[in-house]
Short mmCIF file of C-alpha atoms in Angstrom, two decimals:
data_model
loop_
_atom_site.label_atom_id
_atom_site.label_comp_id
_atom_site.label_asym_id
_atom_site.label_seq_id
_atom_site.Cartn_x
_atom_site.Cartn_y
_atom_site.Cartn_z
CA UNK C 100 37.33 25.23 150.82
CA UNK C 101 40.85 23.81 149.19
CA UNK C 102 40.93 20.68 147.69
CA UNK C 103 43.33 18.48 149.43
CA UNK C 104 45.09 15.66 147.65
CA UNK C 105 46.84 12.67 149.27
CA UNK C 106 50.88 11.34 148.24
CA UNK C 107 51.41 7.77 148.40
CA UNK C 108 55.46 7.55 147.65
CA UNK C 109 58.23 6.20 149.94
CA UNK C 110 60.04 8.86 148.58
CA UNK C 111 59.93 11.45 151.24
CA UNK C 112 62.22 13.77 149.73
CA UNK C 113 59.88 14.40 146.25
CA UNK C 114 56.80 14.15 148.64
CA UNK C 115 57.88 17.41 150.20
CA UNK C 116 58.87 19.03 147.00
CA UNK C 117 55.44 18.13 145.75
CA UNK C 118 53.80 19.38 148.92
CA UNK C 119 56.02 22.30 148.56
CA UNK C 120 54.88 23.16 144.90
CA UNK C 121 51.00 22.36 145.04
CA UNK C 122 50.84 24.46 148.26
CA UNK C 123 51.61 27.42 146.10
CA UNK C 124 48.35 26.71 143.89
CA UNK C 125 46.34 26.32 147.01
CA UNK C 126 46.37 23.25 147.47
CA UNK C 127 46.56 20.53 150.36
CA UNK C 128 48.52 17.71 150.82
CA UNK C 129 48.99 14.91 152.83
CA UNK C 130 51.76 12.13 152.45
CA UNK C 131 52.17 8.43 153.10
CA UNK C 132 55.15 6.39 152.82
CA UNK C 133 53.27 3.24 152.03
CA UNK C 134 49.91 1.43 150.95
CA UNK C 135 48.50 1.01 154.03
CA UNK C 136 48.86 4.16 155.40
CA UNK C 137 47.49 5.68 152.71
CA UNK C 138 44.08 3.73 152.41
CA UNK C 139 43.99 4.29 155.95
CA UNK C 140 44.04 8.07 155.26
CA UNK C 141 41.38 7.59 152.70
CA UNK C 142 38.99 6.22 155.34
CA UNK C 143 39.54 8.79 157.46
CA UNK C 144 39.84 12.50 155.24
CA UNK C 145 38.25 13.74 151.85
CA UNK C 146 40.56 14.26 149.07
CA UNK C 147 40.26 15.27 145.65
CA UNK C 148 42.87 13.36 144.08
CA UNK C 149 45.49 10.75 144.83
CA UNK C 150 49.12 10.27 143.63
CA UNK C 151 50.36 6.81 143.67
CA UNK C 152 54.03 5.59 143.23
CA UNK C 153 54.25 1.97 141.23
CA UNK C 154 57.38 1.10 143.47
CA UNK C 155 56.84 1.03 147.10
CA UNK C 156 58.01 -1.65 150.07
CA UNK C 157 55.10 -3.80 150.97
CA UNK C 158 51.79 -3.23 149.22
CA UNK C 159 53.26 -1.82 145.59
CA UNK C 160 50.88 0.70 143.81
CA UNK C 161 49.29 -1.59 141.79
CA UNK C 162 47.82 -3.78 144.79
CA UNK C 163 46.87 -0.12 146.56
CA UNK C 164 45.51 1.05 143.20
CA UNK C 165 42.53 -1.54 143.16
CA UNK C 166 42.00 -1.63 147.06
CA UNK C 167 41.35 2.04 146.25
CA UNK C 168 38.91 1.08 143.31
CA UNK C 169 36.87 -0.98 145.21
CA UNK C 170 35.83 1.55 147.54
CA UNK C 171 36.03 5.06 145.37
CA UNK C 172 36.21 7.21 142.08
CA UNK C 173 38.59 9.42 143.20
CA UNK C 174 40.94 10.45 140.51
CA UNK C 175 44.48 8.83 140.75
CA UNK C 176 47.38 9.81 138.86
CA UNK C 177 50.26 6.58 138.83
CA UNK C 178 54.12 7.47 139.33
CA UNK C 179 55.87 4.74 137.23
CA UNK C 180 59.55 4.70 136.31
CA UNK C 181 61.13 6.18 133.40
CA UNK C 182 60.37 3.84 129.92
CA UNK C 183 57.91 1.44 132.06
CA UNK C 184 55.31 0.95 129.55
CA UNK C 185 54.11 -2.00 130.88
CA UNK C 186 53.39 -0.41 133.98
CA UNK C 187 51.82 2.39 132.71
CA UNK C 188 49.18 -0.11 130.12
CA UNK C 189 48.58 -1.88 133.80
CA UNK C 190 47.84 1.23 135.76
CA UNK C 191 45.30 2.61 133.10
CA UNK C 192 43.59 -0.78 132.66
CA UNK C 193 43.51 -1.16 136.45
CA UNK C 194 41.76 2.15 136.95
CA UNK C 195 44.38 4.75 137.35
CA UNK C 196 43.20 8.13 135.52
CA UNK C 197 46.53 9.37 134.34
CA UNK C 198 49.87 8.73 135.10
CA UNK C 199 53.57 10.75 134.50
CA UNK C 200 57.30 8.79 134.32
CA UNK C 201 59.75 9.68 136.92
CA UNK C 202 61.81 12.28 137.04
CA UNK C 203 58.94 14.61 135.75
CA UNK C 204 58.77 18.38 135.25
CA UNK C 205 57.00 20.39 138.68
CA UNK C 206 54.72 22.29 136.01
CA UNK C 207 53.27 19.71 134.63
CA UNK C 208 52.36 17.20 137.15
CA UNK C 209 50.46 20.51 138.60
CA UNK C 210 48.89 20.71 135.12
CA UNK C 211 47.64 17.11 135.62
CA UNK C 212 47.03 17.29 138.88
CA UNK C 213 44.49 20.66 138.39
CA UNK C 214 42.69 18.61 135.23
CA UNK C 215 41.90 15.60 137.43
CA UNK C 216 40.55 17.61 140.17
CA UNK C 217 38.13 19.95 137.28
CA UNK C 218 37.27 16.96 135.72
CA UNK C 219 36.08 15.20 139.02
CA UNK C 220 34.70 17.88 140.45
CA UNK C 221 32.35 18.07 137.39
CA UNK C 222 31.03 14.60 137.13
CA UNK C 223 30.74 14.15 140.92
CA UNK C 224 26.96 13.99 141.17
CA UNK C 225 27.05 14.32 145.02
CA UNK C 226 24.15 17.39 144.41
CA UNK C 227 22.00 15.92 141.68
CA UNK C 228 21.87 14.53 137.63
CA UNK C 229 22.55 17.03 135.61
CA UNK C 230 20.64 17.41 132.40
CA UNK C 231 23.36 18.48 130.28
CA UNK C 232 26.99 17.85 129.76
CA UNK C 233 28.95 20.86 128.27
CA UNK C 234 32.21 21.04 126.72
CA UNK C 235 34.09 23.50 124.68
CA UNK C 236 31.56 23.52 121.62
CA UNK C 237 29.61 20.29 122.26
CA UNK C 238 26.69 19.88 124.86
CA UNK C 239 25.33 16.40 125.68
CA UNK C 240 21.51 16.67 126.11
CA UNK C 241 20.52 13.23 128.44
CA UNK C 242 16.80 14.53 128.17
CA UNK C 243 16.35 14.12 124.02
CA UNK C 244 19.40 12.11 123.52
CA UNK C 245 21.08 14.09 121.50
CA UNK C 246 24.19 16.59 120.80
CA UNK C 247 24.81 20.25 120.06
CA UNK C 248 27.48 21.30 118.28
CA UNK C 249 28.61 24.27 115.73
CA UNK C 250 26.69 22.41 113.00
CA UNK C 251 23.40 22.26 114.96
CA UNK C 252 21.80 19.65 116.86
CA UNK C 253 21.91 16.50 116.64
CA UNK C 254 19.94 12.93 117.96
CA UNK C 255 21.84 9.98 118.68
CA UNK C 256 20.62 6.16 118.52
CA UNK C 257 20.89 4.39 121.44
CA UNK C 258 24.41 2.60 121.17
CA UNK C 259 26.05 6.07 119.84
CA UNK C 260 24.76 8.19 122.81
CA UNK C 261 25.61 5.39 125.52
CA UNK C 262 28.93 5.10 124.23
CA UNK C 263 29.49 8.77 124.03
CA UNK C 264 28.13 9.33 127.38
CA UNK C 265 30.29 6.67 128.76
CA UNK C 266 33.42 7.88 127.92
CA UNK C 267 32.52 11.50 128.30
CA UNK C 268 31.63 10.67 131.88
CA UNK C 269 34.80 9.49 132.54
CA UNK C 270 36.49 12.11 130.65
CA UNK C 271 40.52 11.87 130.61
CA UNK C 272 40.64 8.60 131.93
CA UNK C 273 41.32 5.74 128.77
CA UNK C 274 38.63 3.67 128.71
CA UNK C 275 39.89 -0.41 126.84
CA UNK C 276 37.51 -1.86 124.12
CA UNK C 277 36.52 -4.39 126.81
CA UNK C 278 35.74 -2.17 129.25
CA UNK C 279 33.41 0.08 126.69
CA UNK C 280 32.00 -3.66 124.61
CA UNK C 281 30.81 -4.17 128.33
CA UNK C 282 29.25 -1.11 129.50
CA UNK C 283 27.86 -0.29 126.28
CA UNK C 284 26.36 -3.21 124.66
CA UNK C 285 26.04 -5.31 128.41
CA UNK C 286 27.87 -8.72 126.85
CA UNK C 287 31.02 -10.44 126.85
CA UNK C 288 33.70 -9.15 125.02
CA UNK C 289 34.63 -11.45 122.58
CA UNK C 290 37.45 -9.38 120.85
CA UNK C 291 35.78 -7.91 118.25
CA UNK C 292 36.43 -4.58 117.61
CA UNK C 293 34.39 -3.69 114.51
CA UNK C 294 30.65 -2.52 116.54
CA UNK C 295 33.08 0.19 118.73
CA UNK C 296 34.88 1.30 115.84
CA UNK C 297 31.42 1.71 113.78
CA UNK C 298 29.75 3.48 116.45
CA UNK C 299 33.46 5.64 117.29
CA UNK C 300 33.05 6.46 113.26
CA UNK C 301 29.40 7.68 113.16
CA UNK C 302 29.96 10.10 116.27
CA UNK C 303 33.41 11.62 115.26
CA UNK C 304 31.25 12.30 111.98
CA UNK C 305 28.64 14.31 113.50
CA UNK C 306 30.72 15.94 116.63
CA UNK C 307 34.40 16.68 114.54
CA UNK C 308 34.59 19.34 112.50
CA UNK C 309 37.85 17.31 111.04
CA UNK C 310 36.81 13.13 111.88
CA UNK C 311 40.33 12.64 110.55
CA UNK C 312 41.91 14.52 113.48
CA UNK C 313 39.21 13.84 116.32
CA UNK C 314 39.22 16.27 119.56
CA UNK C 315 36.95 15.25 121.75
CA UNK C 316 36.90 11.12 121.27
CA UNK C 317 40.66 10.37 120.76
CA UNK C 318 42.33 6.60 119.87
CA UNK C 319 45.05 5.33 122.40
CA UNK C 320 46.83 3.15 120.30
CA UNK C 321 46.35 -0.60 121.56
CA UNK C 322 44.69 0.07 124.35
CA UNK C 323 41.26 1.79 123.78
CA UNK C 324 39.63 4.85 123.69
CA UNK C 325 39.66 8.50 125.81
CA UNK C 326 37.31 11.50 126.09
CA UNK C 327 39.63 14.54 125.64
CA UNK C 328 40.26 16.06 129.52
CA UNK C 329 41.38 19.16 127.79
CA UNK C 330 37.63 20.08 126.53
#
């Protein structure tokens, strides 16, 4: 079966060009010119992946980006405006999994878009809980707790596989300090960052061959934390 992917953009003309480009990779695509008629879509199709424009008349992407949330995972990847950081901090925090500035390159807004749809298509547990996670030279064991990696194997406490399994679940997507303090530990954040950065430490030393220059848990500078979706 293709995967089929749903546009939300009142920009008809890149809409088709997308359509137009993804086609050629097998994929399907539907479009929608605003909010609404895109969570109406949602209700009524399965996709693999949405794109969401920031700007758009009536419901902007924001407002459509948590009316999404509260009823699925899907990945979304946020269209924001050239030099928009603010936009782009909001989307992430609000639950977007990636997002690309306007105008973008065709090649690699296909990249992104065939990551998201791997990456989802591996944690979706639709047919059962896996045992394992596996990445390129590290597997996740949920049975013993523990991780395998070039060095051997090796068991986590508590807090370290949690967090690990927490942001390795939601691989590519960045994942704030609040958002982990809360999963992780179950409490309030209270703005202190020095229990994530511990526990952060202690894994990159037993996963990394180089801690100094992490691959698989990487920083995102004031904002948080991200499980590398290129793994």
């Amino acid at each position: 079966m293709m995967d089929q992917i749903l546009i939300i953009d009142d920009d008809k003309e890149l809409c088709a060009l997308i359509e137009q480009s993804v086609l050629e990779e097998g994929i399907r695509v539907d479009c929608c010119y605003h909010g609404r008629s895109g969570l109406q879509k949602l209700k009524e199709n399965e996709y693999q992946l949405v794109i969401l424009d920031v700007m758009m008349p009536g419901s902007d992407g924001f407002e459509t980006l948590g009316q999404i949330r509260r009823e699925s995972s899907l990945p979304i990847l946020m269209l924001t405006a050239k030099n928009d950081s603010a936009s782009k901090v909001r989307g992430l925090r609000a639950g977007a999994d990636d997002y690309l500035t306007k105008p973008f390159d065709m090649d690699e807004l296909i990249a992104r878009i065939g990551a998201l749809i791997r990456r989802y298509t591996r944690f979706d547990r639709k047919g059962g809980q896996p045992q394992t996670l596996d990445f390129e030279g590290l597997t996740i064991d949920f049975d013993s707790h523990s991780i395998r990696v070039a060095d051997g194997e090796h068991v986590l406490p508590p807090k370290e596989f949690d967090l690990l399994l927490f942001l390795a679940e939601n691989q590519g997507k960045i994942r704030t300090k609040q958002q982990i303090y809360e999963n992780v530990w179950g409490e309030e954040y209270v703005y202190d960052d020095s229990n994530i950065m511990a526990v952060i430490s202690r894994l990159r030393k037993k996963m990394e061959k180089d801690p100094g220059s992490p691959r698989y848990i990487q920083t995102v500078k004031g904002v948080g934390y991200r499980f590398n979706k290129e793994v």
